[in-house]
Coordinates of C-alpha atoms and ligand atoms in Angstrom, one line a residue:
X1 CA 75.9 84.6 236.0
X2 CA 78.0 82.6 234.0
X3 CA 75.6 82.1 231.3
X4 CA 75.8 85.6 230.8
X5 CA 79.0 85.9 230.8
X6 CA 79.0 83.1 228.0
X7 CA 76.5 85.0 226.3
X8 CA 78.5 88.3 226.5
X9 CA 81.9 86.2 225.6
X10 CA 79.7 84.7 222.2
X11 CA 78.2 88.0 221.0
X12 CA 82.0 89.5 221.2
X13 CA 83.5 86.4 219.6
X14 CA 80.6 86.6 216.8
X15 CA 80.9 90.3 216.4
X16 CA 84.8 89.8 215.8
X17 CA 84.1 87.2 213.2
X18 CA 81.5 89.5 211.6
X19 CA 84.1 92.2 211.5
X20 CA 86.7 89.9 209.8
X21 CA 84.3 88.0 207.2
X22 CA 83.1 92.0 206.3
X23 CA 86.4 93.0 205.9
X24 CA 87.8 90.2 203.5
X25 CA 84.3 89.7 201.6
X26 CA 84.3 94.1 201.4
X27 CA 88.2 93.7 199.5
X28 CA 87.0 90.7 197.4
X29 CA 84.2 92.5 196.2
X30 CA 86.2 95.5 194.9
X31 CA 87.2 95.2 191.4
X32 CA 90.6 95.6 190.5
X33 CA 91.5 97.0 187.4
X34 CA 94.3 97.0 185.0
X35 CA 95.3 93.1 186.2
X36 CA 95.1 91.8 182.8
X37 CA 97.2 94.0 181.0
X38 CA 100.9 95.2 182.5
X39 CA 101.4 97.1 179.6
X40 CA 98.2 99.5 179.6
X41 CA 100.3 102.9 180.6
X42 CA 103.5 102.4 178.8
X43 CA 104.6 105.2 177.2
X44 CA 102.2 107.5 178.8
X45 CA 103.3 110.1 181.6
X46 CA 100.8 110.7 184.4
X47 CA 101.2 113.4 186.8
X48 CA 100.1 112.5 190.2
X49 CA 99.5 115.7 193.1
X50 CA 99.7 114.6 196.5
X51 CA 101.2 111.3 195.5
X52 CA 103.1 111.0 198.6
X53 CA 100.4 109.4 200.5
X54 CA 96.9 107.7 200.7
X55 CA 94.8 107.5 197.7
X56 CA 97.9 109.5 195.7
X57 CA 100.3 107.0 196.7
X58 CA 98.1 103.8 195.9
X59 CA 97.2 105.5 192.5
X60 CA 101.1 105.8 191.6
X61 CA 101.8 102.3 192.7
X62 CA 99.2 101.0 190.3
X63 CA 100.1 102.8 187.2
X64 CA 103.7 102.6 187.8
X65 CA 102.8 99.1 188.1
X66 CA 101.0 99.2 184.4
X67 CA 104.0 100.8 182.7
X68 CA 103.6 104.3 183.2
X69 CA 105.9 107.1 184.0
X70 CA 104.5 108.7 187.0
X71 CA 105.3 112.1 188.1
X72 CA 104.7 112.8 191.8
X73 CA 103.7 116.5 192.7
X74 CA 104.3 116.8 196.4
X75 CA 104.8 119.6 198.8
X76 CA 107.5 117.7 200.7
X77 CA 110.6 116.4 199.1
X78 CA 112.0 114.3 201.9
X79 CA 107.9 112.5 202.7
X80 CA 108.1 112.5 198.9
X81 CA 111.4 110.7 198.3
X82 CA 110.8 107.9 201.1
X83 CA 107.5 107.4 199.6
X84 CA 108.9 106.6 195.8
X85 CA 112.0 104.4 197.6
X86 CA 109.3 102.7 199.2
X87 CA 107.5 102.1 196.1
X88 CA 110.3 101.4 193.7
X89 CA 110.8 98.0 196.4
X90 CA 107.4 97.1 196.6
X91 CA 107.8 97.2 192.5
X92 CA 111.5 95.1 192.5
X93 CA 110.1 92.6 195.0
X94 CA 106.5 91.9 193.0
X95 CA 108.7 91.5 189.7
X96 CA 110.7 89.0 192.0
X97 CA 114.2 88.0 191.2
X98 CA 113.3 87.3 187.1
X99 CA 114.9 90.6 184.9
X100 CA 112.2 93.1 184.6
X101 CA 109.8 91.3 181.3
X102 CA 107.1 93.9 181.3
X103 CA 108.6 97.0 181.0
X104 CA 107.3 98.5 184.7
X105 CA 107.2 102.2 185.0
X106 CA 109.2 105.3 186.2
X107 CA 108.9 107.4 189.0
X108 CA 109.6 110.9 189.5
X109 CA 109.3 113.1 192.3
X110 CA 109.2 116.8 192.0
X111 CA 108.1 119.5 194.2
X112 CA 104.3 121.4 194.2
X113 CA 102.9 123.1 196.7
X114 CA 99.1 123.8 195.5
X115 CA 99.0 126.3 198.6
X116 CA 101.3 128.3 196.7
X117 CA 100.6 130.1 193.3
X118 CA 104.4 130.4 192.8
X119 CA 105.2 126.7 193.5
X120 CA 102.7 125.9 191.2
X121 CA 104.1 128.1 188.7
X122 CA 107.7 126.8 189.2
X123 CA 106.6 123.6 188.9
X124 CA 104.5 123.8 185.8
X125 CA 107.3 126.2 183.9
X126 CA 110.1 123.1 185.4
X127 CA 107.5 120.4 183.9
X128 CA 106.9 121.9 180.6
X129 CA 111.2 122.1 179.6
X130 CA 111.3 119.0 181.2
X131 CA 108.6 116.7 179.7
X132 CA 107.8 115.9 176.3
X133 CA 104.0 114.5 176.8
X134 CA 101.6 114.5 179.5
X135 CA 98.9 111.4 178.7
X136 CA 96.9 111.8 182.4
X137 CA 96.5 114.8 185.2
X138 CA 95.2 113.5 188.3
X139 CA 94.2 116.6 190.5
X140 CA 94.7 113.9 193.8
X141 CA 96.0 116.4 196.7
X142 CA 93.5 117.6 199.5
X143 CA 93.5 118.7 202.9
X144 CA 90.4 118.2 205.1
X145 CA 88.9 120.1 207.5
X146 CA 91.8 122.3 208.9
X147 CA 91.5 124.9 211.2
X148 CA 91.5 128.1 209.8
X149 CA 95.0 128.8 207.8
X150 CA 95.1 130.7 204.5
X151 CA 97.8 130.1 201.9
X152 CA 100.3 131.9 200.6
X153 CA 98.4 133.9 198.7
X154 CA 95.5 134.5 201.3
X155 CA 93.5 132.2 200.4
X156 CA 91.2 130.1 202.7
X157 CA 93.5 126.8 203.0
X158 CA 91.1 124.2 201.5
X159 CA 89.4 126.2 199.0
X160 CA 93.0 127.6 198.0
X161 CA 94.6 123.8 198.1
X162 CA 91.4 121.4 196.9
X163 CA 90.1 124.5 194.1
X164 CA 92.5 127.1 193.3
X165 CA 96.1 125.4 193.4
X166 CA 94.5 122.9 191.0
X167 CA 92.8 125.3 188.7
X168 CA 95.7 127.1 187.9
X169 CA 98.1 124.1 188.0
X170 CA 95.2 122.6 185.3
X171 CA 95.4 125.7 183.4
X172 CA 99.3 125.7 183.0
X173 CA 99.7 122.0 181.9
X174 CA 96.6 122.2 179.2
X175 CA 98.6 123.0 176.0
X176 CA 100.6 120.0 177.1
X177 CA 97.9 117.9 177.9
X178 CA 96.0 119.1 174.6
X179 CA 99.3 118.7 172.1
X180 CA 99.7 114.8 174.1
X181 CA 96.1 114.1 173.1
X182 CA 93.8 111.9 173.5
X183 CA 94.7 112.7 177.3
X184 CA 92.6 112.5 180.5
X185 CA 92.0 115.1 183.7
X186 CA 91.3 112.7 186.7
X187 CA 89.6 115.0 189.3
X188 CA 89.1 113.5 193.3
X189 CA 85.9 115.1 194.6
X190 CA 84.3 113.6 197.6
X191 CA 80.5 112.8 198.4
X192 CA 80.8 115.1 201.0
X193 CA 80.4 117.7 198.4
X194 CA 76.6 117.2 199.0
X195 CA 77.0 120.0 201.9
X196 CA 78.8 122.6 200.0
X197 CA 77.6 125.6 198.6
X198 CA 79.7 128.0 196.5
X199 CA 79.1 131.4 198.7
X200 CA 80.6 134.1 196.4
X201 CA 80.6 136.6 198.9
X202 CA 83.1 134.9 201.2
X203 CA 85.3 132.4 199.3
X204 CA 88.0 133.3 201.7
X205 CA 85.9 132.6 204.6
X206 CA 86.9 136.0 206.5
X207 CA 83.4 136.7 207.8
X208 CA 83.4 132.8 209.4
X209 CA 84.8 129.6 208.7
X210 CA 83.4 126.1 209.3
X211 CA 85.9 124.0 208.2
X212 CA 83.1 121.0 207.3
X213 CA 81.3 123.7 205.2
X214 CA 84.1 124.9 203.4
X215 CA 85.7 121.3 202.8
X216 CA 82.8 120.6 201.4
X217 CA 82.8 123.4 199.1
X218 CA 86.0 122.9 198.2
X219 CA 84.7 119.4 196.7
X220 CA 81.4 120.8 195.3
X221 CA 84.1 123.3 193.3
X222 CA 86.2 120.1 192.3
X223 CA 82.8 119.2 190.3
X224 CA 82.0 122.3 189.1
X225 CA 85.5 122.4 187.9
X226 CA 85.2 119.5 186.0
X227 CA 81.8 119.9 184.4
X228 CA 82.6 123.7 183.0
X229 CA 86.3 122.2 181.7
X230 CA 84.6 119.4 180.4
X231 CA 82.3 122.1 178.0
X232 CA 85.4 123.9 177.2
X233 CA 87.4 121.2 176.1
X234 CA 84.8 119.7 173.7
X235 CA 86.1 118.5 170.9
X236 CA 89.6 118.5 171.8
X237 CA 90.3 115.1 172.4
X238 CA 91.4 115.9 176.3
X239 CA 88.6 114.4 178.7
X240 CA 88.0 115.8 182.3
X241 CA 86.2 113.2 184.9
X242 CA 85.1 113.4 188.7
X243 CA 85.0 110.9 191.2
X244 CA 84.7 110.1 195.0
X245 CA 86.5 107.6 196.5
X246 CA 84.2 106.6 199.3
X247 CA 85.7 106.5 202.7
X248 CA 89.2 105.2 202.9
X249 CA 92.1 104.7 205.7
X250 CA 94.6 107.4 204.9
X251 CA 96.2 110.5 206.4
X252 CA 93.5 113.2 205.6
X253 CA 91.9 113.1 209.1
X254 CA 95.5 114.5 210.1
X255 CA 93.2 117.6 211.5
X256 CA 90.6 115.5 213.4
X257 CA 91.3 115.1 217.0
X258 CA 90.2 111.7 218.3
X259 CA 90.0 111.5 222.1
X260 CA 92.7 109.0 223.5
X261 CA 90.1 106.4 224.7
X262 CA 88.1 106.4 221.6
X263 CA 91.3 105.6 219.4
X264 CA 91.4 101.6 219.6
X265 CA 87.6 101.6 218.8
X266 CA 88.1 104.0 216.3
X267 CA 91.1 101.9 214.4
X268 CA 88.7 98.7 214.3
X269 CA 85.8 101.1 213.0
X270 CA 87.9 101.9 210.1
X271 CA 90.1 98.9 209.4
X272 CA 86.9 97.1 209.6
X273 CA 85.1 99.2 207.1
X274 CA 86.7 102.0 205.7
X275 CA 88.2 100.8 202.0
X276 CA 92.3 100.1 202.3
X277 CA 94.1 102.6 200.0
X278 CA 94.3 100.4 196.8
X279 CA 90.6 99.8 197.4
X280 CA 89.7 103.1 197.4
X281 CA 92.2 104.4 194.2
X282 CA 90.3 102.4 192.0
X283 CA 88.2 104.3 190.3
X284 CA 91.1 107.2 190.3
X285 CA 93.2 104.4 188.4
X286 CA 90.0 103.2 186.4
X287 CA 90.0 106.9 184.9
X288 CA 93.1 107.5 184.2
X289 CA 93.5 104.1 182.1
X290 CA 90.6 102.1 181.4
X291 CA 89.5 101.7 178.1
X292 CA 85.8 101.8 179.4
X293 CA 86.0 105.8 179.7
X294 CA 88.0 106.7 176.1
X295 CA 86.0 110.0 175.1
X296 CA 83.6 109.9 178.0
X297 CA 83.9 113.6 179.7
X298 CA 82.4 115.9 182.1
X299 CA 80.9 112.9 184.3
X300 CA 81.1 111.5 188.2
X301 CA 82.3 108.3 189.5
X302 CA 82.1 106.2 191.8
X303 CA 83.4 102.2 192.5
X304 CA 84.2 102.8 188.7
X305 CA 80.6 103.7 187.3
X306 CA 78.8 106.5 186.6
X307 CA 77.0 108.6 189.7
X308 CA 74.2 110.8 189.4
X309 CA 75.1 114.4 190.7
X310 CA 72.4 116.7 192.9
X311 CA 71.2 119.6 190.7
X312 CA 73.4 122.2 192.8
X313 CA 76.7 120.5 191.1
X314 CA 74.8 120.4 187.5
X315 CA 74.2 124.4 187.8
X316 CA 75.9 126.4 184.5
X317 CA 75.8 129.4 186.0
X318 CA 77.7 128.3 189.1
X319 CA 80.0 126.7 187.3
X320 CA 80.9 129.6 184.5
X321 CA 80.7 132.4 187.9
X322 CA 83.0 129.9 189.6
X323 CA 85.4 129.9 186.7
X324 CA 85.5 133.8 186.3
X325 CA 86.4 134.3 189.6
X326 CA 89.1 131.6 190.1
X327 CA 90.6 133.1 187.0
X328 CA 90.8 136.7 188.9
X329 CA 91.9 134.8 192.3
X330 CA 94.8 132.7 190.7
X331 CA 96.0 136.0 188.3
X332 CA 95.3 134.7 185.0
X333 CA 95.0 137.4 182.9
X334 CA 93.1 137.2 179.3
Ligands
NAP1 N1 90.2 109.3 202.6 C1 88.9 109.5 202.3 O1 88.1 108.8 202.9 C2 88.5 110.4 201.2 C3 87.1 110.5 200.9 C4 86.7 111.4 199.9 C5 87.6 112.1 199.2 N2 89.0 112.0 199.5 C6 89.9 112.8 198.7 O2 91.0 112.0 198.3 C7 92.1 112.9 198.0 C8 93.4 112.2 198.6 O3 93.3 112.2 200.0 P1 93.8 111.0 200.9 O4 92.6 110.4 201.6 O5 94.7 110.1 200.2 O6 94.6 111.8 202.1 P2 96.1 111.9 202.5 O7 96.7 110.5 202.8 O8 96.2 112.9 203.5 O9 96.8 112.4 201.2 C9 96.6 113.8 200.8 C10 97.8 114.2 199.9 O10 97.6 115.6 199.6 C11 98.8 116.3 199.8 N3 98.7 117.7 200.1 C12 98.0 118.3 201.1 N4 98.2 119.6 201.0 C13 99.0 119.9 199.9 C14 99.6 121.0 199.3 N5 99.4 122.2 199.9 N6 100.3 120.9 198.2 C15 100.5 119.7 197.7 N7 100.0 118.5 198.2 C16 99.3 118.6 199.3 C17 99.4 115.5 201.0 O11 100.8 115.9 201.2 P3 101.5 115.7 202.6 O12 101.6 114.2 202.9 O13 102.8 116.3 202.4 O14 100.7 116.3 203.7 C18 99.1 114.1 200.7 O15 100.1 113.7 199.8 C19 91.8 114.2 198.6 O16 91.5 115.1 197.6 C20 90.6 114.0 199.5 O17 89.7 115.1 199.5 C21 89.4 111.2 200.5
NAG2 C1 79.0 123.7 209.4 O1 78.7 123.3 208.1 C2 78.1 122.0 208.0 C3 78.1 121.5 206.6 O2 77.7 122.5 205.7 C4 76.7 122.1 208.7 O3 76.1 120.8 208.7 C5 76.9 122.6 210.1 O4 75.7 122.8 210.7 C6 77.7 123.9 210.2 N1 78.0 124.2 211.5 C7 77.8 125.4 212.1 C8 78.2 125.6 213.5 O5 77.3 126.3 211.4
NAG3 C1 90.5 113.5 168.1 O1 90.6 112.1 167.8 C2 90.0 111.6 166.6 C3 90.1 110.1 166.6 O2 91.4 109.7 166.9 C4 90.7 112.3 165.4 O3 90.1 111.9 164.2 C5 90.6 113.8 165.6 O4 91.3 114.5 164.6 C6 91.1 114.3 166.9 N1 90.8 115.7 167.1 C7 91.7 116.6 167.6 C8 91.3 118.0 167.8 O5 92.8 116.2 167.9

C-alpha cells in the first residue's frame, strides 16, 4: 500500500518535472529574432489587424520594440486602447529609467472591423489621408470556429472575417503598399487549413455549416490568397508570404466550450505545450522584417522556414476562381 502510494506520488512528481523541463527547453529552443538589431523597423509603418490580442499583440510588441510605427486595426477601441497602454509600459519599463537611445517605435490604434465591408472601407479611405507609407501589412485577425453568425454583409462569419474582410482591406491599401516599396504582405494561415476545401457552391454556408470545416477553409483561402497575389504582384517589389503559427495560448478558442472539470487539466495541457504568444509570433515578426525573406514571395512558413504546401493549396485554378468571386462578394468593380 504504501509503496504504491510512493510509486503513484513519484510518477506525479516526475511527470510535473517533465512538464516543466518541456516547457523551458520548448521556449529556449524557439529562435527569437530581431535581438541584434533595435533599429531593423525604423522608419517603416506596419499595419497590424487584430493587434489587440494573442499573436497580433505579441507581433506589435516586437516591432514596436525594433523601431517601427505600428498601426493596430482592431474592432474594439476600448480592448484596443488598454492593449497599446499596456504595451507602451511594457516598452518604458524594458528601456528602464535611461532616456530612450534606440529610437523605439509608435503605436497607433485605429478602428477595423473585417466583418464589415464599410469599416473596412472607412478605415482604408482614413489610412490613406492619414499615412504617408505603409512598409508591412500583416493580415493577423481571425475568429475560430463560431457558431453560425454572418457579417454585416451576409457573409458566413469566418470566411467573411479570415478571407473577405482581408481581401478587400488588401486590395485598398495596395497602391500604398506598391508606391512604399520594397514592402511585405504577412498573411496568418493555420495548418489546420489541411481540412478545408473551397466549396463554391456554398461559401456562405447556407445549406450547412460546420464551423471546423469552414475555419478550415477560411485558412486554405488565406493560402490561396497569398499564392494568386504573389503571381499578380511579380515584379513589383511588394512580396506576399503565408505562415502558421503552430498552436499557441491566446483568446481564439473564445468559442470552444471546455467542461468545468476539464478546465485545470486543460490550462496545464496548454501552458505546458502550446507555444506562449511571443513564441508563436515569430515567424509573423520574421516576415515582416528579416532580411532572410527580402524578394522571397508567394511561399509558407513555419518556425521561420519554408513549409511544403499539400497540392490542394498549390491549385491555379482554385486560386484565380477564388479571386473572381471574392472580387464579386466584396463589390469591387473592374
Ligand atoms: N492560437 C493558435 O493556436 C493559432 C493557430 C493557428 C492559426 N492561428 C491564427 O492566428 C491569428 C491570430 O489569432 P490568435 O491566436 O492571436 O487569437 P486571438 O487572441 O483571439 O486574437 C484574434 C484577434 O483577431 C481579432 N478579430 C476577430 N474578429 C475580428 C473582426 N471582425 N475585425 C477585426 N478584428 C477581429 C480579435 O479582436 P477582439 O479581441 O476584439 O475579439 C483579436 O484581436 C488568427 O488568424 C488565427 O487563425 C492561431
Ligand atoms: C466537419 O468538418 C471537419 C473538417 O473538415 C470534418 O473532419 C468533420 O467530419 C465534419 N463534421 C461533420 C459532422 O460533418
Ligand atoms: C525593385 O527593386 C529593384 C532593386 O532595388 C529596383 O531596381 C527596381 O526598379 C524596383 N522595381 C520596381 C517596380 O519598383
Amino acid at each position: 500500500m504504501a509503496v504504491a502510494t510512493a510509486a503513484a506520488l513519484l510518477a506525479a512528481l516526475g511527470g510535473a518535472l517533465w512538464l516543466v523541463s518541456r516547457r523551458f527547453v520548448g521556449s529556449r529552443a524557439q529562435r527569437l529574432h530581431g535581438h541584434g538589431d533595435p533599429a531593423l523597423m525604423h522608419g517603416k509603418t506596419v499595419l497590424i489587424t487584430g493587434a489587440n490580442s494573442g499573436l497580433g499583440r505579441a507581433t506589435a510588441a516586437e516591432l514596436l520594440r525594433l523601431g517601427a510605427r505600428v498601426i493596430m486595426g482592431c474592432r474594439d477601441r476600448a480592448r484596443a486602447e488598454e492593449a497599446a497602454g499596456q504595451l507602451r509600459r511594457e516598452l518604458a519599463q524594458a528601456a528602464g529609467p535611461a532616456p530612450d537611445a534606440g529610437g523605439a517605435g509608435e503605436l497607433i490604434v485605429k478602428e477595423l472591423d473585417l466583418a464589415s465591408l464599410r469599416s473596412v472601407r472607412a478605415f482604408c479611405q482614413e489610412l490613406l489621408q492619414e499615412e504617408p507609407r505603409l512598409d508591412v501589412l500583416i493580415n493577423n485577425a481571425g475568429i475560430f470556429q463560431c457558431p453560425y453568425m454572418k457579417t454585416e454583409d451576409g457573409f458566413e462569419m469566418q470566411f467573411g472575417v479570415n478571407h473577405l474582410g482581408h481581401f478587400l482591406l488588401t486590395h485598398l491599401l495596395l497602391g500604398l503598399l506598391k508606391s512604399s516599396a520594397p514592402s511585405r504582405i504577412v498573411v496568418v494561415s493555420s495548418k489546420l487549413y489541411k481540412y478545408g476545401d473551397i466549396n463554391f457552391e456554398d461559401l456562405n454556408s447556407e445549406q450547412s455549416y460546420n464551423k471546423s470545416f469552414c475555419y478550415s477553409r477560411s485558412k486554405l483561402a488565406n493560402i490561396l490568397f497569398t499564392r494568386e497575389l504573389a503571381r499578380r504582384l511579380e515584379g513589383t517589389n511588394v512580396t506576399v508570404n503565408v505562415l502558421h503559427p503552430g498552436i499557441v495560448r491566446t483568446n481564439l478558442g473564445r468559442h470552444i466550450h471546455i467542461p468545468l472539470l476539464a478546465r485545470p487539466l486543460f490550462s496545464l495541457v496548454s501552458w505546458a505545450f502550446f507555444k506562449s504568444p511571443l513564441e508563436g509570433a515569430q515567424t509573423s515578426i520574421y516576415l515582416a522584417s528579416s532580411p532572410e525573406v527580402e524578394g522571397v514571395s508567394g511561399r509558407y512558413f513555419g518556425d521561420c522556414k519554408e513549409e511544403e504546401l499539400l497540392p490542394k493549396a498549390m491549385d491555379e485554378s482554385v486560386a484565380r476562381k477564388l479571386w473572381d468571386i471574392s472580387e464579386v462578394m466584396v463589390g469591387i468593380l473592374k
